[in-house]
Short mmCIF file of C-alpha atoms in Angstrom, two decimals:
data_model
loop_
_atom_site.label_atom_id
_atom_site.label_comp_id
_atom_site.label_asym_id
_atom_site.label_seq_id
_atom_site.Cartn_x
_atom_site.Cartn_y
_atom_site.Cartn_z
CA MET A 1056 88.46 114.01 50.04
CA ILE A 1057 89.88 115.06 46.71
CA VAL A 1058 87.79 117.49 44.63
CA VAL A 1059 88.52 118.19 40.96
CA ASN A 1060 87.13 121.13 39.01
CA ALA A 1061 88.16 120.91 35.34
CA VAL A 1062 87.20 123.19 32.48
CA LEU A 1063 87.32 122.09 28.82
CA GLU A 1064 86.98 124.80 26.16
CA THR A 1065 85.80 123.49 22.78
CA THR A 1066 83.07 123.93 20.26
CA ILE A 1067 79.40 123.09 20.38
CA SER A 1068 80.04 120.74 17.44
CA ASN A 1069 82.74 118.84 19.40
CA ILE A 1070 80.56 118.67 22.46
CA SER A 1071 77.84 117.09 20.35
CA LYS A 1072 80.29 114.56 18.92
CA ILE A 1073 81.64 113.43 22.35
CA LYS A 1074 78.22 113.33 24.13
CA SER A 1075 77.95 109.50 24.14
CA ALA A 1076 81.54 109.14 25.32
CA VAL A 1077 80.87 111.58 28.14
CA LYS A 1078 77.79 109.57 29.22
CA GLU A 1079 79.89 106.39 29.26
CA MET A 1080 82.62 108.11 31.31
CA GLU A 1081 80.08 109.24 33.89
CA ILE A 1082 78.50 105.76 34.16
CA GLU A 1083 81.79 103.80 34.34
CA THR A 1084 83.66 106.26 36.60
CA LEU A 1085 80.84 106.27 39.20
CA LYS A 1086 81.47 102.45 39.56
CA GLU A 1087 85.15 103.04 40.50
CA VAL A 1088 86.46 102.50 43.99
CA GLY A 1089 86.62 105.84 45.84
CA CYS A 1090 84.49 107.85 43.39
CA GLN A 1091 81.86 109.83 45.29
CA ASP A 1092 80.71 112.04 42.40
CA TYR A 1093 81.64 112.50 38.73
CA VAL A 1094 79.66 114.75 36.41
CA PHE A 1095 80.12 116.69 33.22
CA CYS A 1096 78.02 119.79 32.49
CA VAL A 1097 77.86 122.47 29.83
CA GLU A 1098 77.77 126.04 31.03
CA LEU A 1099 74.41 127.68 30.32
CA SER A 1100 76.07 131.06 29.74
CA ASN A 1101 78.78 129.67 27.45
CA PRO A 1102 77.88 126.43 25.57
CA ASN A 1103 81.51 126.04 24.46
CA ILE A 1104 82.57 125.23 28.02
CA ILE A 1105 82.30 121.79 29.63
CA ARG A 1106 82.92 121.49 33.38
CA ILE A 1107 83.91 118.26 35.01
CA ILE A 1108 83.25 118.06 38.77
CA GLU A 1109 84.67 115.12 40.68
CA LYS A 1110 84.89 113.93 44.32
CA TRP A 1111 87.20 111.11 45.35
CA ASP A 1112 87.92 109.46 48.69
CA LYS A 1113 91.67 109.78 48.19
CA MET A 1114 94.37 110.74 45.67
CA GLU A 1115 95.23 107.10 45.04
CA ASP A 1116 91.69 106.46 43.79
CA LEU A 1117 91.91 109.45 41.41
CA GLU A 1118 95.29 108.30 40.10
CA ALA A 1119 93.90 104.81 39.43
CA HIS A 1120 91.05 106.45 37.50
CA PHE A 1121 93.55 107.90 35.04
CA ARG A 1122 94.67 104.35 34.11
CA THR A 1123 91.18 102.83 33.57
CA PRO A 1124 90.13 101.46 30.17
CA HIS A 1125 87.25 103.91 29.91
CA MET A 1126 89.57 106.89 30.63
CA LEU A 1127 91.98 105.72 27.93
CA LYS A 1128 89.12 105.29 25.50
CA PHE A 1129 87.77 108.77 26.36
CA GLN A 1130 91.22 110.35 25.80
CA SER A 1131 91.37 108.82 22.35
CA ILE A 1132 87.97 110.19 21.50
CA LEU A 1133 89.08 113.64 22.64
CA GLU A 1134 92.11 113.34 20.35
CA GLU A 1135 89.67 112.85 17.45
CA ASN A 1136 87.66 115.90 18.64
CA PRO A 1137 90.29 118.21 20.04
CA ILE A 1138 89.70 120.38 23.08
CA ASP A 1139 90.98 123.97 22.62
CA LYS A 1140 92.03 124.41 26.25
CA THR A 1141 91.88 122.36 29.43
CA THR A 1142 92.25 123.73 32.90
CA ALA A 1143 92.07 121.48 35.96
CA TYR A 1144 92.24 122.28 39.67
CA PHE A 1145 92.72 119.61 42.36
CA TYR A 1146 91.86 120.25 45.96
CA GLU A 1147 92.14 118.32 49.21
CA ALA A 1148 88.96 119.16 51.09
CA ARG A 1149 86.62 118.21 53.89
CA GLU A 1150 82.87 118.82 53.87
CA ILE A 1151 81.62 121.61 56.14
CA THR A 1152 78.30 123.24 56.87
CA PRO A 1153 78.15 127.03 56.87
CA ALA A 1154 76.96 128.50 60.19
CA GLY A 1155 73.21 129.11 60.23
CA LEU A 1156 72.47 127.05 57.14
CA ASP A 1157 69.69 124.54 57.44
CA MET A 1158 70.96 121.56 55.47
CA GLU A 1159 67.56 119.83 55.74
CA ALA A 1160 66.19 122.43 53.38
CA PHE A 1161 68.43 120.87 50.67
CA GLU A 1162 67.17 117.31 51.16
#
């Protein structure tokens, strides 16, 4: 599994302007082959920060995502509403359960 944790630093005004594009990205990306999870969120303690959390079956699925029409459209919208700083981390991971944690409590 590939996990992505991206941070976009911008303004509240820009976040407001890209909100509908973000919604479209979430909806369309979740339809893609290999996408397990894809979500944007604004930090409660810093409303100028957007986090993007993604889970993909494999790297090839993520790479294909970068070439989709909705990603290209989203990138053009970001060019109109510039992000001050972007940081992205990519991890190859496997899901684990911490010892002693009752996962049924989270269902």
